[in-house]
Short mmCIF file of C-alpha atoms and ligand atoms in Angstrom, two decimals:
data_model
loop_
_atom_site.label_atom_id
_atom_site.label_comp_id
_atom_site.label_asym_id
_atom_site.label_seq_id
_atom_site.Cartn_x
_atom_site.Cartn_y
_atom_site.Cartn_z
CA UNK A 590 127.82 111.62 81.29
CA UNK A 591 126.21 114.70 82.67
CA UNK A 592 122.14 114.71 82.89
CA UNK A 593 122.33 117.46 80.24
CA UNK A 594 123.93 115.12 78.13
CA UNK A 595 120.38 112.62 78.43
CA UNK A 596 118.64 115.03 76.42
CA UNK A 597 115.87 115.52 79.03
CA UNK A 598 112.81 117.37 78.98
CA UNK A 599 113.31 120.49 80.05
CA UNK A 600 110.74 120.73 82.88
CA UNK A 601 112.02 117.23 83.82
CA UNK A 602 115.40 118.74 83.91
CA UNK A 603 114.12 121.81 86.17
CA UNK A 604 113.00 119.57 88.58
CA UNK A 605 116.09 117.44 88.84
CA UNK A 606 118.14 120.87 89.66
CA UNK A 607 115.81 121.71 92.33
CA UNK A 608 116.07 118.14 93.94
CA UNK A 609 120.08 119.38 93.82
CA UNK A 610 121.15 116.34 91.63
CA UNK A 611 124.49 117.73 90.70
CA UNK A 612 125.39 114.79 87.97
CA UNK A 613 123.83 111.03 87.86
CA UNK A 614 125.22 108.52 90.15
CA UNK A 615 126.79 105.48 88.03
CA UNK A 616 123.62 103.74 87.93
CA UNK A 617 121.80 106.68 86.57
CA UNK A 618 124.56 106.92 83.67
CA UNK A 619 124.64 103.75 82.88
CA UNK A 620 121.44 102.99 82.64
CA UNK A 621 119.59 105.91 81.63
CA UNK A 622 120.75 106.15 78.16
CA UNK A 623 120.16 102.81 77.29
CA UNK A 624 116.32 103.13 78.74
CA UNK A 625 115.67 106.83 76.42
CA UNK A 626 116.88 104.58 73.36
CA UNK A 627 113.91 102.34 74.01
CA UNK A 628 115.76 99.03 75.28
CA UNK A 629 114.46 96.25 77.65
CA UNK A 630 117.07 96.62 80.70
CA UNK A 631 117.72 94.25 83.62
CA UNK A 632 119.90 96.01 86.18
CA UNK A 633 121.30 95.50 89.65
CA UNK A 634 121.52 98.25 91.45
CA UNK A 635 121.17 98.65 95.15
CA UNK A 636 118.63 101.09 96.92
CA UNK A 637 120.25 104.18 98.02
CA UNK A 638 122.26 104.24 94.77
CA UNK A 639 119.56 106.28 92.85
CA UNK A 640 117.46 103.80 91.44
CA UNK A 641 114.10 105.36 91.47
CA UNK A 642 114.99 107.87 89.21
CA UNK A 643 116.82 105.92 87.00
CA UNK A 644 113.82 104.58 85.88
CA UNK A 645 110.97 107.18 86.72
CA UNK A 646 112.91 110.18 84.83
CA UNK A 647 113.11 107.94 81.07
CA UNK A 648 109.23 106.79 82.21
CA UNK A 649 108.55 110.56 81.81
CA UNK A 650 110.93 111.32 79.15
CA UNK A 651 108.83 108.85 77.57
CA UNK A 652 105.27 110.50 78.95
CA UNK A 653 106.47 113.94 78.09
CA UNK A 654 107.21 113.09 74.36
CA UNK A 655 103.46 112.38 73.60
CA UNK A 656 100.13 113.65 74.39
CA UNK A 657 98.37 111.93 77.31
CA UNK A 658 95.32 109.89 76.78
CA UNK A 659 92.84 108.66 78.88
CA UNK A 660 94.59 105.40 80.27
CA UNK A 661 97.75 104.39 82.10
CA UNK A 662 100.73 104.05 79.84
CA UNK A 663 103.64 103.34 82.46
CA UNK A 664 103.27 100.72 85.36
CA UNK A 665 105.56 100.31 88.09
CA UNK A 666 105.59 96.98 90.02
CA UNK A 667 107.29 97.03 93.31
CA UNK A 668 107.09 94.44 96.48
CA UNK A 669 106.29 96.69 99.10
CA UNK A 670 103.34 99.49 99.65
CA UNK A 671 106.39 101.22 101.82
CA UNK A 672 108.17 101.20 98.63
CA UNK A 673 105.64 101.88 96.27
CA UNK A 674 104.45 105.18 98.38
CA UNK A 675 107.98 106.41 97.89
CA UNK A 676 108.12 105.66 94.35
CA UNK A 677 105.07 107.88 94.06
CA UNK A 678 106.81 110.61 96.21
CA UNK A 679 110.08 110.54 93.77
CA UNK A 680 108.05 110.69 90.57
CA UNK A 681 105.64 113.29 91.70
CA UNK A 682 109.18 115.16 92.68
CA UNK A 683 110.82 114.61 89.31
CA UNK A 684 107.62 115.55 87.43
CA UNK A 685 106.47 118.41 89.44
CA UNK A 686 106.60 120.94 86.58
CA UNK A 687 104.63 117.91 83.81
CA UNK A 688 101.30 117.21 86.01
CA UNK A 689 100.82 113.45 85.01
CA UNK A 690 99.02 111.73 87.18
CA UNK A 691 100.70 109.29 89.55
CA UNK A 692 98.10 106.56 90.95
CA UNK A 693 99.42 104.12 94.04
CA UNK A 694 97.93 100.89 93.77
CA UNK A 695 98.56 99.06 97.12
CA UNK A 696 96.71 96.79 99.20
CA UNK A 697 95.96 97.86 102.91
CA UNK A 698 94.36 101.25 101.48
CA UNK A 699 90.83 102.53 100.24
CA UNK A 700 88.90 100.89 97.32
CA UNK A 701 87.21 104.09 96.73
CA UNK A 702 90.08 106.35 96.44
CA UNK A 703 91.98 103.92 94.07
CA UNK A 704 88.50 103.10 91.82
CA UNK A 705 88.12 107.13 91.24
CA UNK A 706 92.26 108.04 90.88
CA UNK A 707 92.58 104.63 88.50
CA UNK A 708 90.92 106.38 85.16
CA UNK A 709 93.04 109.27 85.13
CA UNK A 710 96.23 107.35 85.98
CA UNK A 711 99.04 107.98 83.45
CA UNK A 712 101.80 106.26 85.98
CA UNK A 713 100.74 103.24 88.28
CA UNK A 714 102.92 101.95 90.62
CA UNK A 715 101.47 98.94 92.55
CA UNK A 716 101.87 95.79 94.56
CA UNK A 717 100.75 92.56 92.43
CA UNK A 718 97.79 91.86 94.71
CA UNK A 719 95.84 95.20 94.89
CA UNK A 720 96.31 95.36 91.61
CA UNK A 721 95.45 92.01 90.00
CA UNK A 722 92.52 93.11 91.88
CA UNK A 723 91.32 95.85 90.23
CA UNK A 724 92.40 93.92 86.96
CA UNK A 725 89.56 90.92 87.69
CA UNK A 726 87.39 93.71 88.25
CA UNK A 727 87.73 95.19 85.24
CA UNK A 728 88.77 98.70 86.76
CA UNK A 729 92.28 99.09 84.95
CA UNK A 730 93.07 98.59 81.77
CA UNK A 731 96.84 97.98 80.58
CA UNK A 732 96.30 97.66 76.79
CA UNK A 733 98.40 100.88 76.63
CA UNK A 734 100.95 100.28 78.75
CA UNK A 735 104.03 101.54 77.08
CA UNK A 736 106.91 100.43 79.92
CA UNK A 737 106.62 98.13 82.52
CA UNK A 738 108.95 98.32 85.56
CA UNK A 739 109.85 95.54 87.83
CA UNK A 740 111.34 97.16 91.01
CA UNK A 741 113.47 95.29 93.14
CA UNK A 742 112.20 91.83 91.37
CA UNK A 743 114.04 89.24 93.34
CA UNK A 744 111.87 90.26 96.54
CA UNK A 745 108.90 90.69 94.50
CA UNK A 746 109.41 86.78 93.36
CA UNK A 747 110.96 85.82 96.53
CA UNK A 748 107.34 86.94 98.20
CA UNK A 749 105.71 84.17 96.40
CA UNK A 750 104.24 87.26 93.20
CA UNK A 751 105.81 85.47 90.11
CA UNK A 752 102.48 84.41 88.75
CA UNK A 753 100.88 87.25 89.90
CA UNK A 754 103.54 89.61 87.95
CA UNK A 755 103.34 86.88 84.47
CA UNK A 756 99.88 87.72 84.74
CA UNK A 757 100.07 91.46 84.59
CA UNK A 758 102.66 91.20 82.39
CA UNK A 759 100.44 89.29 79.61
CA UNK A 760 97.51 92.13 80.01
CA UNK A 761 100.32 94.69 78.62
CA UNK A 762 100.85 95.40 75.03
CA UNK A 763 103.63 92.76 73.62
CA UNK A 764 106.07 95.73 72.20
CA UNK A 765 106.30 97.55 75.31
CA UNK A 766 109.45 98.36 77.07
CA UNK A 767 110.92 96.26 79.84
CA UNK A 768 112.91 97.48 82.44
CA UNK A 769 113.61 95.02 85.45
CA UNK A 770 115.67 95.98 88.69
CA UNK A 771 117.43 93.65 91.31
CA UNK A 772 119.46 93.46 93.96
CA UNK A 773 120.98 90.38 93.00
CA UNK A 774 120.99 88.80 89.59
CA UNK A 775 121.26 85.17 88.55
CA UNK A 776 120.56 82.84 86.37
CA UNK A 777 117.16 81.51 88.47
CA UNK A 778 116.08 85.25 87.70
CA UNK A 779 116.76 85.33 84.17
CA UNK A 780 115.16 81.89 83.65
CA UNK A 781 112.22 83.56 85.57
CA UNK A 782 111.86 86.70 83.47
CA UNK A 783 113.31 85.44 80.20
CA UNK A 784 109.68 85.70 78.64
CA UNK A 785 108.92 88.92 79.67
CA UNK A 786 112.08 90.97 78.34
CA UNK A 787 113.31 91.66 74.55
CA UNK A 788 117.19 90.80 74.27
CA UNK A 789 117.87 92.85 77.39
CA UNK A 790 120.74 94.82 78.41
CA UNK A 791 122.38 93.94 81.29
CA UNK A 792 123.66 96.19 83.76
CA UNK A 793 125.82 94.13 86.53
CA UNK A 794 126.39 96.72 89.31
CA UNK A 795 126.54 94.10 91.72
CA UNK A 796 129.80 95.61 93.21
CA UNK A 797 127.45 98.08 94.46
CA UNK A 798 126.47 95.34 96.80
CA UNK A 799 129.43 95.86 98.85
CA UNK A 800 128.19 98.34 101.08
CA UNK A 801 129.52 102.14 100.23
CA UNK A 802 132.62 103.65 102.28
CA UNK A 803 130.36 105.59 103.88
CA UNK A 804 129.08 103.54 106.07
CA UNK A 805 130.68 102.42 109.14
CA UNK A 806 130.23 99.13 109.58
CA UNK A 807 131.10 97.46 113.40
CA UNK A 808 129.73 94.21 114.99
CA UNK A 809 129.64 93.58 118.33
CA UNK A 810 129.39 89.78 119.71
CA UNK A 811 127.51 89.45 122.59
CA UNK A 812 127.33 86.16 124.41
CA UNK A 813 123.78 85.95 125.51
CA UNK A 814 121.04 87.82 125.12
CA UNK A 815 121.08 89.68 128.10
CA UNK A 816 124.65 90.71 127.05
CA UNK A 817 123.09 91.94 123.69
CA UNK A 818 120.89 94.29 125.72
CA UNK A 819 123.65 96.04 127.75
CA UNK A 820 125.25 96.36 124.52
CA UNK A 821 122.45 98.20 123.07
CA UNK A 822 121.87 100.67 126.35
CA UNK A 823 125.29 101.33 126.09
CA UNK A 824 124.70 103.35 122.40
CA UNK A 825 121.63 104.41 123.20
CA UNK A 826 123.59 106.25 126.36
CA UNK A 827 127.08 107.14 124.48
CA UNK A 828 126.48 106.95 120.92
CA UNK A 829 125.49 110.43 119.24
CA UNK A 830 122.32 108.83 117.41
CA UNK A 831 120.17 111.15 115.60
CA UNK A 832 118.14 109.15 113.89
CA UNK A 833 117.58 105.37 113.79
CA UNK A 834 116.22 102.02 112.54
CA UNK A 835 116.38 99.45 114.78
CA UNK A 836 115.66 95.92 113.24
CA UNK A 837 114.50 93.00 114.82
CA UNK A 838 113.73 89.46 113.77
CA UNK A 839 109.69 89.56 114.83
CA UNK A 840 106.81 91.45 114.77
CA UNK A 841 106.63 90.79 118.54
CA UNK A 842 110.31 91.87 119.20
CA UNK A 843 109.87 95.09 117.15
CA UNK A 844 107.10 95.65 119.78
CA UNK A 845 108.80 94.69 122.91
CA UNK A 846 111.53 96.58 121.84
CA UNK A 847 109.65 100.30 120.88
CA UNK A 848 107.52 100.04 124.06
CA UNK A 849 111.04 99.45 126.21
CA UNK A 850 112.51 102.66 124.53
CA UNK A 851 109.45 104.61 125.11
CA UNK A 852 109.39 103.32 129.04
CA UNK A 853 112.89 104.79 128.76
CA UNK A 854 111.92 108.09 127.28
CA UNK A 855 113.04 107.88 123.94
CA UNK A 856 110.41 108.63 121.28
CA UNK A 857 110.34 105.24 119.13
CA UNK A 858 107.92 102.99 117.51
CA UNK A 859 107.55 99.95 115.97
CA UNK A 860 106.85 98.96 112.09
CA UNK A 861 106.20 95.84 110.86
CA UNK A 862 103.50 93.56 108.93
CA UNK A 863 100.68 93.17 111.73
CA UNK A 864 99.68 96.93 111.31
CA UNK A 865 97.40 98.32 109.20
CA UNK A 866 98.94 100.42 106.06
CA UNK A 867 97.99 103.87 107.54
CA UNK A 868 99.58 103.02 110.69
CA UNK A 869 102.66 102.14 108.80
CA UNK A 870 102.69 105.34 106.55
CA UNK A 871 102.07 107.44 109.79
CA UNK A 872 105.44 105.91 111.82
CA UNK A 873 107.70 106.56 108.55
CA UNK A 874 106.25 110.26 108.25
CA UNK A 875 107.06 110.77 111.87
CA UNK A 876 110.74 109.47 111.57
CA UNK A 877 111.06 111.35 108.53
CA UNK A 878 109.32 114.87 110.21
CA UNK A 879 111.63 114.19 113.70
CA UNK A 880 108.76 113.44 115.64
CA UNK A 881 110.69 109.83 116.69
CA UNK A 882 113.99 108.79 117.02
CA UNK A 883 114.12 105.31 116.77
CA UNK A 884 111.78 103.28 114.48
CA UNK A 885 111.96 99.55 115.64
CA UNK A 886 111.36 97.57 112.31
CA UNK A 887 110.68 93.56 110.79
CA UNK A 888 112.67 93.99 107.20
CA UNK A 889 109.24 95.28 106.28
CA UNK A 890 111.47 98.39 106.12
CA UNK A 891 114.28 97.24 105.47
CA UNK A 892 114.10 98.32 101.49
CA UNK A 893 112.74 101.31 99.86
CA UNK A 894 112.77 103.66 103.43
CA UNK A 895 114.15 106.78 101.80
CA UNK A 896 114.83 109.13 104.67
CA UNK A 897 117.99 111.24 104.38
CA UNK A 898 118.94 111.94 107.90
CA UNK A 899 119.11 108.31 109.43
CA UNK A 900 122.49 108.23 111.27
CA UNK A 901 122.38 104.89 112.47
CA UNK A 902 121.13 101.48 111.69
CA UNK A 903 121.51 98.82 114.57
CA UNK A 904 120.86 95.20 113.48
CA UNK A 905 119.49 94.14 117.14
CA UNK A 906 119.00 90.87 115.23
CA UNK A 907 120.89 89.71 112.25
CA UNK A 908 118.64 89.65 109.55
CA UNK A 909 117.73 86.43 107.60
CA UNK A 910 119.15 86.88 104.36
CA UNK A 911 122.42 88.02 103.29
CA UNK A 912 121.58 90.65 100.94
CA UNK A 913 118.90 92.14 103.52
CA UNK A 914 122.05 93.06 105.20
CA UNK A 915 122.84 95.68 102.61
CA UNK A 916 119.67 96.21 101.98
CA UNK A 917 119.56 97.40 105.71
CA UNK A 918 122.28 99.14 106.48
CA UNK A 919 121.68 100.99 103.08
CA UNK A 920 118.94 102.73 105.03
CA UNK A 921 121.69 105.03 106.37
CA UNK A 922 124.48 106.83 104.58
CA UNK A 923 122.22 107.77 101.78
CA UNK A 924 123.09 110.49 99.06
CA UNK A 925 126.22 110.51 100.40
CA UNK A 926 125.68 111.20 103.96
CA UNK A 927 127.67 109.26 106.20
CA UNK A 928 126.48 106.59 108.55
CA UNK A 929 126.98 103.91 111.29
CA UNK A 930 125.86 99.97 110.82
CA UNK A 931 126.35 98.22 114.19
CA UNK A 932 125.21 94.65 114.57
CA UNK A 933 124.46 92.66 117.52
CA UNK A 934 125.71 88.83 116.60
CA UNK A 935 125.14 85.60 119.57
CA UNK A 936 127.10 82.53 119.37
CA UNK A 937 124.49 80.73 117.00
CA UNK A 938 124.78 83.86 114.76
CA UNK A 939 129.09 83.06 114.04
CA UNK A 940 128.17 81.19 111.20
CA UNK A 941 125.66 83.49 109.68
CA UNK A 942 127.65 86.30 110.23
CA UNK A 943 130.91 84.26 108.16
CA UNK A 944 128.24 84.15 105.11
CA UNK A 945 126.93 88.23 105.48
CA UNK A 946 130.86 88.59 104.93
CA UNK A 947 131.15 86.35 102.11
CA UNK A 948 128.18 87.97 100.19
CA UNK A 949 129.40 91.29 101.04
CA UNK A 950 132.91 90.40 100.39
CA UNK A 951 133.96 92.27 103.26
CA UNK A 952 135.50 90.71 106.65
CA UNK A 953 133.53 93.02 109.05
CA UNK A 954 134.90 94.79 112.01
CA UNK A 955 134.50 93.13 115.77
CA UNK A 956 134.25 95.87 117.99
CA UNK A 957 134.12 95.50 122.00
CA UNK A 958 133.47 97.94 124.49
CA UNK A 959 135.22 97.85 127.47
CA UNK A 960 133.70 96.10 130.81
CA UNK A 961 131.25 94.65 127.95
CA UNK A 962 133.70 92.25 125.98
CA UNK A 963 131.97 88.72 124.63
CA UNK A 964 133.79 85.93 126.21
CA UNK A 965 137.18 85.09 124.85
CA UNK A 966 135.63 81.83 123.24
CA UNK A 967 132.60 83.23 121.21
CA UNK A 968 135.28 86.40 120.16
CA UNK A 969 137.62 83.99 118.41
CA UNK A 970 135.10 81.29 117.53
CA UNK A 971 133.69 84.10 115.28
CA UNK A 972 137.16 85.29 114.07
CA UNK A 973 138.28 81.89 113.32
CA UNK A 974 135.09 81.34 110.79
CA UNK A 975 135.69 84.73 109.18
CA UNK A 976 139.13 83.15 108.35
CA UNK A 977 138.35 80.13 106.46
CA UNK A 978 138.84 80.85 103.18
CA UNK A 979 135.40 82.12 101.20
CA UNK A 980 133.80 80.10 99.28
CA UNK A 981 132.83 81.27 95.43
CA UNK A 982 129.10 82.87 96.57
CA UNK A 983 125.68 81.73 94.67
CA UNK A 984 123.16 84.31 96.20
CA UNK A 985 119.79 81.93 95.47
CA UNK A 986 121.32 78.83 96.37
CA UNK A 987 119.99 79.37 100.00
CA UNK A 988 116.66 80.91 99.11
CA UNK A 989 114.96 77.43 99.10
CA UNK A 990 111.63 79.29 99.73
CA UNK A 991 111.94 80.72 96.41
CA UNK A 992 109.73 78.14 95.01
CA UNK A 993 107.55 76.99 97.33
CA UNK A 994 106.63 81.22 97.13
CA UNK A 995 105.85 81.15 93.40
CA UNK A 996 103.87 77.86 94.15
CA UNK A 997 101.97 79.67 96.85
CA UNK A 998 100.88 82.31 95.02
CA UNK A 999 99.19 79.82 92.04
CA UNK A 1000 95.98 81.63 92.06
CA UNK A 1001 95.29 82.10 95.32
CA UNK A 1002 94.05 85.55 95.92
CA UNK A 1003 93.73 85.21 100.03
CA UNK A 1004 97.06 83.67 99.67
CA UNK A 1005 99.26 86.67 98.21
CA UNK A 1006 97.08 89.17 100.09
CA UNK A 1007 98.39 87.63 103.30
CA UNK A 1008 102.04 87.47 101.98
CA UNK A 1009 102.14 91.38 101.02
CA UNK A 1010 101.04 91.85 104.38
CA UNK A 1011 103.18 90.10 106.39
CA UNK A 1012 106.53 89.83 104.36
CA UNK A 1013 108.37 89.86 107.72
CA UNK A 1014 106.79 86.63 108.69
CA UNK A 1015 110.22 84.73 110.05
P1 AMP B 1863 117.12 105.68 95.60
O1 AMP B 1863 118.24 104.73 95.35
O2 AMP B 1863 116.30 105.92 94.42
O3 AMP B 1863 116.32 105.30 96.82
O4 AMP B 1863 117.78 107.13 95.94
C1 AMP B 1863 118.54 107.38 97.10
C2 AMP B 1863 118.70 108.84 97.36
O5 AMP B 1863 119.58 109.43 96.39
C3 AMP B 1863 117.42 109.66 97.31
O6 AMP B 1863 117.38 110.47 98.46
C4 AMP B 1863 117.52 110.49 96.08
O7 AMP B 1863 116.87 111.74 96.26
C5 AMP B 1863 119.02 110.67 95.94
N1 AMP B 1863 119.49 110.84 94.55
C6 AMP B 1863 119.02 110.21 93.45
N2 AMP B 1863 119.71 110.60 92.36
C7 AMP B 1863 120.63 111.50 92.77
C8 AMP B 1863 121.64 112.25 92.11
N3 AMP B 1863 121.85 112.17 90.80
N4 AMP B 1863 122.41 113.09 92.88
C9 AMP B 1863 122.20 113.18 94.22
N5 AMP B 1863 121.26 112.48 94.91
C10 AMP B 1863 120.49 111.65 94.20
#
């Protein structure tokens, strides 16, 4: 399948040769026909694998094909303002040569600007809150929304925005089209989302979860620490990095860490939940422009960060959750540029570590540098756990905050205002 096979507009197919898109990546073939024949979709499909545009170029197929009127007819629901800016970015790329209007909805931004862009929006994309907002004030109206897009849905419902996105959902016209992408898909997902789709395709790329070839993947066990620390001067001294994202497990880390790399010269900074939106969009324009080297992050950034050039990810702290692994080391390698993962795992983290393998069905590399080996214990404590044979992997079964999220978010507008803002909160 070839993207002159879709059928595209032309002007949308102008702009896809300028962005140098060759053919579609798989998820873009398989999913982009069945979208342009007008069917509901749920797909998995990591970031990184061409996503955005898998939905944004059928949402202005679909825009293109009629005349525009005077009120939004595609909404685009993401988790994260981060992810949402770039959303806008891609579409106003792929549609350079249509002139619809693209209108980011996001919370942590100015009322004013949104209240005058929102009446000649033909594309929203927004976070639940900011835009439930703007709904109870009667400032948006969705009774022509022709396709609604759930972007990266399990974090979405994961962040406590179920009710939030049922209630959106129910201010959209009945027969519109459904598309709904997810990292992981299960049947706690489809239960969720069973009301809001029309028989459904389903696209299971979840072997895209395994991280791609090109990305090298090495952990390093440090026994304490301190150890972890001379682990991490040593690549900052002798790795070639170019580019990096650093992720930590807290805000205050992601501080600590940024200030110690500027008090060592390096140009860094730190991104997570605690600072305001413009702050935010300021550090990820200056890692994309070059003006810093090493962006310190919460897993804030760990999804949508679309920035070409990143050579390097280094997981100072294991994340959390499995699949924000992949999620983070997908922040390099992108397009097919190569890339290095290296993690940082303690003692306590052998365990963890034994289930990022299982969910990535990968046994990753231990790598040691010499005069800075782990102890021979903790070395083959972690190998032994790796050994043990896998068990068959359910992805929610540890994500007991799932509910106590959707629970959360019952209403309470204070509530999910907090939670967009600090998604990092560990
Ligand atoms: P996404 O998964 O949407 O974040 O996209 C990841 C990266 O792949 C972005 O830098 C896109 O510009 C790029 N990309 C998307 N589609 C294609 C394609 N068909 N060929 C080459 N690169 C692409």
């Amino acid at each position: 399948m070839s993207f002159s096979q879709m059928n595209l507009n032309p002007l949308i197919s102008k702009a896809i040769t300028i962005c140098g898109y060759d053919k579609p990546t798989p998820v873009q073939a398989r999913c982009i026909p069945e979208i342009l024949e007008g069917k509901d979709l749920i797909a998995s499909a990591r970031t990184g694998t061409g996503k955005t545009a898998t939905f944004v170029l059928p949402a202005l197929q679909r825009l293109s094909a009629k005349k525009s009127i005077s009120k939004p007819r595609i909404l685009i629901l993401t988790p994260t303002r981060e992810l949402a800016s770039q959303i806008c970015v891609a579409a106003a790329k792929y549609g350079k040569f249509l002139r619809f209007n693209i209108v980011n909805i996001v919370g942590g931004m100015s009322y004013r600007q949104q209240i005058k862009a929102l009446p000649r929006a033909d594309i929203i994309v927004a976070t639940p809150g900011r835009l439930l907002d703007h709904m109870e004030n009667d400032r948006v109206d969705l009774s022509d929304i022709e396709m609604l897009i759930f972007d990266e849905a399990d974090r979405m419902f994961d962040m406590g925005f179920i009710e939030d996105v049922q209630t959106i959902a129910k201010e959209t016209p009945k027969h519109r089209q459904t598309l709904l992408f997810s990292a992981t898909l299960d049947e706690k997902l489809g239960h969720l989302v069973r009301h809001m789709l029309k028989n459904p395709v389903r696209i299971d790329l979840s072997q895209e979860r395994i991280a791609p070839i090109q990305i090298a993947q090495k952990i390093y066990m440090a026994d304490h620490s301190q150890h972890k620390k001379r682990l991490f001067h040593h690549f900052l001294q002798n790795e070639n990095i170019f580019k990096a994202i650093i992720f930590s497990a807290t805000k205050k880390d992601a501080d600590r860490l940024a200030y110690e790399l500027c008090d060592m010269g390096y140009r860094a900074a730190a991104l997570h939940g605690d600072l305001k939106q413009s702050q935010r969009n300021r550090t990820v324009d200056q890692l994309r422009h070059g003006k810093i080297q090493f962006l310190v992050a919460t897993d804030v950034a760990a999804r949508g960060i679309d920035i070409a050039d990143i050579t390097h990810v280094i997981n100072y702290d294991l994340p959390r959750f499995c699949e924000d692994y992949v999620h983070r080391i997908g922040r390099t390698g992108r397009a097919g540029k190569s890339g290095v993962a290296i993690s940082f795992a303690l003692p306590a983290d052998a365990r963890h570590l034994q289930r990022i393998e299982r969910f990535t069905n990968q046994k990753l590399p231990r790598e040691t540098i010499s005069g800075l080996e782990p102890s021979a214990k903790h070395q083959a404590s972690s190998e032994k756990f790796t050994k043990k044979k896998p068990k068959r992997f359910k992805p929610q079964a540890k994500k007991k905050h799932f509910h106590t999220g959707a629970k959360n978010a019952s209403g309470k507008r204070s509530d999910f205002r907090r939670k967009e803002a600090v998604t990092t909160k560990k």
